[in-house]
Amino acid sequence: MLPPAAHYVPDYIDRTHELALLQSIDKSAWLGDLKRRVQHYGFRYDYRARRVTNNSYLGPLPDWLSALADRLMKDDIFRARPDQVIVNEYWPGQGIAPHVDCEPCFGGTIASLSLGSTCSMEFSHIQSRQSLSQFLAPRGLLVLNGEARFNWTHGIPARKSDMVGGKKVHRERRVSLTFRTVVTTQAL
């Protein structure tokens, strides 16, 4: 179940496209300065300072991400073309702490495409503490707008399996591509 102003598009891409994306990702260099491996495109997000600056510009999105950014605009998911992508790799037992993506750094839409494996994402309303959970399948696109973007945290519990419909679903390697639009850049 999703927070208000969020939506989920199952099978946003097909299996052939998923495999091509994973191949492009695996040919690229990973950063290992977090508990999970990441790649940054467009702009590098500074996790310690929690900001994006002019000095963090890495260049235009590569073709394999640019085509997806164009499609996200064509499909009216973004009003402005996404210019920042973070690729996160999660192995069974890895997750990400509940958070709201940097508000002054990124626009009002966040879209995340899941590749490889499944997981459950948990949402918590910042004020009421109401909690919800959404199962994310490979090739599905999660879109956070408005209230879901700014008033709910989202995170992935660090575990090796999830309970879905009363059944235990084991996690495998999952890669997510999170598309965002940089709205502010500051000099260091």
PDB file of C-alpha atoms in Angstrom:
ATOM      1  CA  MET A   1       0.000   0.000   0.000  1.00  0.00           C
ATOM      2  CA  LEU A   2       1.289   3.444  -0.955  1.00  0.00           C
ATOM      3  CA  PRO A   3       1.087   6.899   0.632  1.00  0.00           C
ATOM      4  CA  PRO A   4      -1.113   9.538  -1.031  1.00  0.00           C
ATOM      5  CA  ALA A   5       0.406  11.036  -4.227  1.00  0.00           C
ATOM      6  CA  ALA A   6       2.600   7.983  -4.805  1.00  0.00           C
ATOM      7  CA  HIS A   7       2.021   5.449  -7.521  1.00  0.00           C
ATOM      8  CA  TYR A   8       3.567   2.225  -8.700  1.00  0.00           C
ATOM      9  CA  VAL A   9       3.864   1.107 -12.321  1.00  0.00           C
ATOM     10  CA  PRO A  10       4.548  -2.643 -12.590  1.00  0.00           C
ATOM     11  CA  ASP A  11       6.631  -3.775 -15.578  1.00  0.00           C
ATOM     12  CA  TYR A  12       7.598  -0.226 -16.591  1.00  0.00           C
ATOM     13  CA  ILE A  13      10.310  -1.833 -18.732  1.00  0.00           C
ATOM     14  CA  ASP A  14      10.575  -5.321 -20.216  1.00  0.00           C
ATOM     15  CA  ARG A  15      13.052  -8.071 -19.286  1.00  0.00           C
ATOM     16  CA  THR A  16      15.332  -7.371 -22.288  1.00  0.00           C
ATOM     17  CA  HIS A  17      15.662  -3.703 -21.270  1.00  0.00           C
ATOM     18  CA  GLU A  18      16.279  -4.724 -17.655  1.00  0.00           C
ATOM     19  CA  LEU A  19      19.158  -7.011 -18.681  1.00  0.00           C
ATOM     20  CA  ALA A  20      20.651  -4.295 -20.915  1.00  0.00           C
ATOM     21  CA  LEU A  21      20.513  -1.791 -18.034  1.00  0.00           C
ATOM     22  CA  LEU A  22      22.171  -4.229 -15.629  1.00  0.00           C
ATOM     23  CA  GLN A  23      24.891  -4.883 -18.206  1.00  0.00           C
ATOM     24  CA  SER A  24      25.561  -1.134 -18.594  1.00  0.00           C
ATOM     25  CA  ILE A  25      25.575  -0.672 -14.820  1.00  0.00           C
ATOM     26  CA  ASP A  26      27.976  -3.562 -14.252  1.00  0.00           C
ATOM     27  CA  LYS A  27      30.404  -2.112 -16.819  1.00  0.00           C
ATOM     28  CA  SER A  28      30.544   1.129 -14.818  1.00  0.00           C
ATOM     29  CA  ALA A  29      32.623   1.924 -11.737  1.00  0.00           C
ATOM     30  CA  TRP A  30      31.039   1.489  -8.308  1.00  0.00           C
ATOM     31  CA  LEU A  31      31.654   3.636  -5.245  1.00  0.00           C
ATOM     32  CA  GLY A  32      31.935   1.698  -2.008  1.00  0.00           C
ATOM     33  CA  ASP A  33      31.854   4.486   0.577  1.00  0.00           C
ATOM     34  CA  LEU A  34      28.451   3.412   1.956  1.00  0.00           C
ATOM     35  CA  LYS A  35      27.187   0.092   3.301  1.00  0.00           C
ATOM     36  CA  ARG A  36      26.023  -0.550  -0.261  1.00  0.00           C
ATOM     37  CA  ARG A  37      27.650   0.142  -3.609  1.00  0.00           C
ATOM     38  CA  VAL A  38      26.442   3.187  -5.556  1.00  0.00           C
ATOM     39  CA  GLN A  39      26.952   4.999  -8.837  1.00  0.00           C
ATOM     40  CA  HIS A  40      26.121   8.674  -9.448  1.00  0.00           C
ATOM     41  CA  TYR A  41      25.200  10.208 -12.800  1.00  0.00           C
ATOM     42  CA  GLY A  42      24.545  13.850 -13.704  1.00  0.00           C
ATOM     43  CA  PHE A  43      25.413  15.133 -10.243  1.00  0.00           C
ATOM     44  CA  ARG A  44      27.066  13.468  -7.281  1.00  0.00           C
ATOM     45  CA  TYR A  45      25.029  13.737  -4.109  1.00  0.00           C
ATOM     46  CA  ASP A  46      27.128  14.504  -1.012  1.00  0.00           C
ATOM     47  CA  TYR A  47      25.710  12.226   1.713  1.00  0.00           C
ATOM     48  CA  ARG A  48      27.676  13.873   4.536  1.00  0.00           C
ATOM     49  CA  ALA A  49      26.738  17.466   3.675  1.00  0.00           C
ATOM     50  CA  ARG A  50      23.295  16.390   2.370  1.00  0.00           C
ATOM     51  CA  ARG A  51      23.512  18.616  -0.688  1.00  0.00           C
ATOM     52  CA  VAL A  52      24.298  18.945  -4.358  1.00  0.00           C
ATOM     53  CA  THR A  53      26.645  21.713  -5.492  1.00  0.00           C
ATOM     54  CA  ASN A  54      27.926  23.116  -8.774  1.00  0.00           C
ATOM     55  CA  ASN A  55      31.175  21.287  -8.045  1.00  0.00           C
ATOM     56  CA  SER A  56      29.345  17.967  -7.978  1.00  0.00           C
ATOM     57  CA  TYR A  57      28.330  18.080 -11.650  1.00  0.00           C
ATOM     58  CA  LEU A  58      29.587  14.939 -13.390  1.00  0.00           C
ATOM     59  CA  GLY A  59      28.315  15.627 -16.900  1.00  0.00           C
ATOM     60  CA  PRO A  60      25.232  14.671 -18.883  1.00  0.00           C
ATOM     61  CA  LEU A  61      23.497  11.364 -18.289  1.00  0.00           C
ATOM     62  CA  PRO A  62      24.930   8.513 -20.386  1.00  0.00           C
ATOM     63  CA  ASP A  63      22.791   7.396 -23.341  1.00  0.00           C
ATOM     64  CA  TRP A  64      21.431   4.342 -21.512  1.00  0.00           C
ATOM     65  CA  LEU A  65      20.036   6.594 -18.743  1.00  0.00           C
ATOM     66  CA  SER A  66      19.189   9.513 -21.013  1.00  0.00           C
ATOM     67  CA  ALA A  67      16.686   7.401 -22.943  1.00  0.00           C
ATOM     68  CA  LEU A  68      14.901   6.505 -19.690  1.00  0.00           C
ATOM     69  CA  ALA A  69      14.928  10.152 -18.546  1.00  0.00           C
ATOM     70  CA  ASP A  70      13.285  11.105 -21.863  1.00  0.00           C
ATOM     71  CA  ARG A  71      10.660   8.394 -21.447  1.00  0.00           C
ATOM     72  CA  LEU A  72       9.876   9.527 -17.888  1.00  0.00           C
ATOM     73  CA  MET A  73       9.117  13.002 -19.282  1.00  0.00           C
ATOM     74  CA  LYS A  74       7.157  11.644 -22.249  1.00  0.00           C
ATOM     75  CA  ASP A  75       5.059   9.555 -19.846  1.00  0.00           C
ATOM     76  CA  ASP A  76       4.319  12.703 -17.746  1.00  0.00           C
ATOM     77  CA  ILE A  77       6.064  11.316 -14.682  1.00  0.00           C
ATOM     78  CA  PHE A  78       8.410  14.346 -14.560  1.00  0.00           C
ATOM     79  CA  ARG A  79       7.643  17.924 -15.616  1.00  0.00           C
ATOM     80  CA  ALA A  80      11.340  18.700 -16.123  1.00  0.00           C
ATOM     81  CA  ARG A  81      13.779  16.151 -17.497  1.00  0.00           C
ATOM     82  CA  PRO A  82      15.577  14.249 -14.702  1.00  0.00           C
ATOM     83  CA  ASP A  83      19.256  15.217 -14.635  1.00  0.00           C
ATOM     84  CA  GLN A  84      20.487  13.179 -11.661  1.00  0.00           C
ATOM     85  CA  VAL A  85      20.442   9.408 -11.174  1.00  0.00           C
ATOM     86  CA  ILE A  86      21.776   7.336  -8.345  1.00  0.00           C
ATOM     87  CA  VAL A  87      22.202   3.604  -8.813  1.00  0.00           C
ATOM     88  CA  ASN A  88      22.067   1.587  -5.585  1.00  0.00           C
ATOM     89  CA  GLU A  89      23.005  -2.075  -5.280  1.00  0.00           C
ATOM     90  CA  TYR A  90      21.419  -4.148  -2.509  1.00  0.00           C
ATOM     91  CA  TRP A  91      22.391  -7.706  -1.635  1.00  0.00           C
ATOM     92  CA  PRO A  92      20.239  -9.838   0.686  1.00  0.00           C
ATOM     93  CA  GLY A  93      20.524  -8.365   4.164  1.00  0.00           C
ATOM     94  CA  GLN A  94      21.206  -4.822   2.920  1.00  0.00           C
ATOM     95  CA  GLY A  95      18.740  -1.969   3.042  1.00  0.00           C
ATOM     96  CA  ILE A  96      18.509   1.782   3.361  1.00  0.00           C
ATOM     97  CA  ALA A  97      17.415   3.749   6.435  1.00  0.00           C
ATOM     98  CA  PRO A  98      14.087   5.583   6.332  1.00  0.00           C
ATOM     99  CA  HIS A  99      14.578   9.034   4.811  1.00  0.00           C
ATOM    100  CA  VAL A 100      13.123  11.847   2.736  1.00  0.00           C
ATOM    101  CA  ASP A 101      15.265  12.698  -0.291  1.00  0.00           C
ATOM    102  CA  CYS A 102      16.989  16.074   0.160  1.00  0.00           C
ATOM    103  CA  GLU A 103      14.226  18.696  -0.106  1.00  0.00           C
ATOM    104  CA  PRO A 104      16.254  21.726  -1.191  1.00  0.00           C
ATOM    105  CA  CYS A 105      18.339  19.612  -3.603  1.00  0.00           C
ATOM    106  CA  PHE A 106      15.744  17.789  -5.681  1.00  0.00           C
ATOM    107  CA  GLY A 107      12.402  18.565  -7.285  1.00  0.00           C
ATOM    108  CA  GLY A 108       8.957  17.350  -6.324  1.00  0.00           C
ATOM    109  CA  THR A 109       9.162  14.008  -8.128  1.00  0.00           C
ATOM    110  CA  ILE A 110      11.355  11.044  -7.303  1.00  0.00           C
ATOM    111  CA  ALA A 111      11.112   7.902  -9.454  1.00  0.00           C
ATOM    112  CA  SER A 112      12.873   4.632  -8.699  1.00  0.00           C
ATOM    113  CA  LEU A 113      13.127   1.676 -11.072  1.00  0.00           C
ATOM    114  CA  SER A 114      13.840  -1.755  -9.534  1.00  0.00           C
ATOM    115  CA  LEU A 115      16.038  -4.272 -11.339  1.00  0.00           C
ATOM    116  CA  GLY A 116      16.986  -7.851 -10.518  1.00  0.00           C
ATOM    117  CA  SER A 117      15.177  -8.775  -7.337  1.00  0.00           C
ATOM    118  CA  THR A 118      12.220  -7.886  -5.183  1.00  0.00           C
ATOM    119  CA  CYS A 119      11.974  -6.119  -1.837  1.00  0.00           C
ATOM    120  CA  SER A 120       9.424  -4.442   0.373  1.00  0.00           C
ATOM    121  CA  MET A 121       9.712  -0.705   0.876  1.00  0.00           C
ATOM    122  CA  GLU A 122       8.326   0.767   4.054  1.00  0.00           C
ATOM    123  CA  PHE A 123       6.801   4.216   4.379  1.00  0.00           C
ATOM    124  CA  SER A 124       6.174   6.209   7.549  1.00  0.00           C
ATOM    125  CA  HIS A 125       4.257   9.484   7.826  1.00  0.00           C
ATOM    126  CA  ILE A 126       6.534  12.017   9.510  1.00  0.00           C
ATOM    127  CA  GLN A 127       3.885  13.439  11.856  1.00  0.00           C
ATOM    128  CA  SER A 128       1.339  10.679  12.458  1.00  0.00           C
ATOM    129  CA  ARG A 129       3.818   7.766  12.231  1.00  0.00           C
ATOM    130  CA  GLN A 130       1.293   5.853  10.139  1.00  0.00           C
ATOM    131  CA  SER A 131       3.179   3.110   8.324  1.00  0.00           C
ATOM    132  CA  LEU A 132       2.617   1.416   4.986  1.00  0.00           C
ATOM    133  CA  SER A 133       4.510  -1.159   2.950  1.00  0.00           C
ATOM    134  CA  GLN A 134       4.783  -1.717  -0.802  1.00  0.00           C
ATOM    135  CA  PHE A 135       6.242  -4.777  -2.518  1.00  0.00           C
ATOM    136  CA  LEU A 136       8.597  -3.706  -5.327  1.00  0.00           C
ATOM    137  CA  ALA A 137       9.004  -6.191  -8.157  1.00  0.00           C
ATOM    138  CA  PRO A 138      11.747  -6.216 -10.791  1.00  0.00           C
ATOM    139  CA  ARG A 139      11.087  -3.733 -13.611  1.00  0.00           C
ATOM    140  CA  GLY A 140       8.524  -1.831 -11.526  1.00  0.00           C
ATOM    141  CA  LEU A 141       8.664   1.956 -11.187  1.00  0.00           C
ATOM    142  CA  LEU A 142       7.843   3.671  -7.890  1.00  0.00           C
ATOM    143  CA  VAL A 143       6.942   7.372  -8.197  1.00  0.00           C
ATOM    144  CA  LEU A 144       6.804   9.713  -5.200  1.00  0.00           C
ATOM    145  CA  ASN A 145       5.126  13.115  -5.593  1.00  0.00           C
ATOM    146  CA  GLY A 146       3.658  15.751  -3.293  1.00  0.00           C
ATOM    147  CA  GLU A 147       2.747  14.384   0.127  1.00  0.00           C
ATOM    148  CA  ALA A 148       4.480  11.043  -0.528  1.00  0.00           C
ATOM    149  CA  ARG A 149       7.665  12.881  -1.520  1.00  0.00           C
ATOM    150  CA  PHE A 150       7.805  15.378   1.339  1.00  0.00           C
ATOM    151  CA  ASN A 151       5.707  14.081   4.272  1.00  0.00           C
ATOM    152  CA  TRP A 152       6.593  10.383   4.315  1.00  0.00           C
ATOM    153  CA  THR A 153       9.908   8.664   4.854  1.00  0.00           C
ATOM    154  CA  HIS A 154      10.740   5.651   2.718  1.00  0.00           C
ATOM    155  CA  GLY A 155      13.274   2.923   3.438  1.00  0.00           C
ATOM    156  CA  ILE A 156      14.132  -0.707   2.897  1.00  0.00           C
ATOM    157  CA  PRO A 157      14.639  -2.889   5.982  1.00  0.00           C
ATOM    158  CA  ALA A 158      17.967  -4.726   6.008  1.00  0.00           C
ATOM    159  CA  ARG A 159      16.816  -8.337   5.801  1.00  0.00           C
ATOM    160  CA  LYS A 160      17.216 -11.367   3.562  1.00  0.00           C
ATOM    161  CA  SER A 161      13.541 -11.989   2.801  1.00  0.00           C
ATOM    162  CA  ASP A 162      10.143 -10.327   2.897  1.00  0.00           C
ATOM    163  CA  MET A 163       6.683 -11.640   3.757  1.00  0.00           C
ATOM    164  CA  VAL A 164       4.350 -11.038   0.821  1.00  0.00           C
ATOM    165  CA  GLY A 165       0.787 -12.304   0.900  1.00  0.00           C
ATOM    166  CA  GLY A 166       1.704 -14.679   3.734  1.00  0.00           C
ATOM    167  CA  LYS A 167       4.638 -16.148   1.787  1.00  0.00           C
ATOM    168  CA  LYS A 168       8.341 -15.707   2.432  1.00  0.00           C
ATOM    169  CA  VAL A 169      10.076 -14.191  -0.609  1.00  0.00           C
ATOM    170  CA  HIS A 170      13.871 -14.406  -0.574  1.00  0.00           C
ATOM    171  CA  ARG A 171      15.817 -11.423  -1.818  1.00  0.00           C
ATOM    172  CA  GLU A 172      18.603 -11.644  -4.361  1.00  0.00           C
ATOM    173  CA  ARG A 173      20.754  -8.871  -5.805  1.00  0.00           C
ATOM    174  CA  ARG A 174      18.581  -5.814  -6.399  1.00  0.00           C
ATOM    175  CA  VAL A 175      19.658  -2.672  -8.213  1.00  0.00           C
ATOM    176  CA  SER A 176      17.606   0.512  -8.149  1.00  0.00           C
ATOM    177  CA  LEU A 177      17.861   3.520 -10.451  1.00  0.00           C
ATOM    178  CA  THR A 178      16.525   6.637  -8.744  1.00  0.00           C
ATOM    179  CA  PHE A 179      15.789   9.563 -11.049  1.00  0.00           C
ATOM    180  CA  ARG A 180      15.643  13.099  -9.699  1.00  0.00           C
ATOM    181  CA  THR A 181      15.820  16.679 -10.931  1.00  0.00           C
ATOM    182  CA  VAL A 182      18.384  18.947  -9.294  1.00  0.00           C
ATOM    183  CA  VAL A 183      16.722  22.226  -8.313  1.00  0.00           C
ATOM    184  CA  THR A 184      19.522  23.936  -6.460  1.00  0.00           C
ATOM    185  CA  THR A 185      23.242  23.955  -6.796  1.00  0.00           C
ATOM    186  CA  GLN A 186      25.469  25.888  -4.451  1.00  0.00           C
ATOM    187  CA  ALA A 187      29.145  26.694  -4.652  1.00  0.00           C
ATOM    188  CA  LEU A 188      31.269  25.019  -2.000  1.00  0.00           C
TER     189      LEU A 188
END
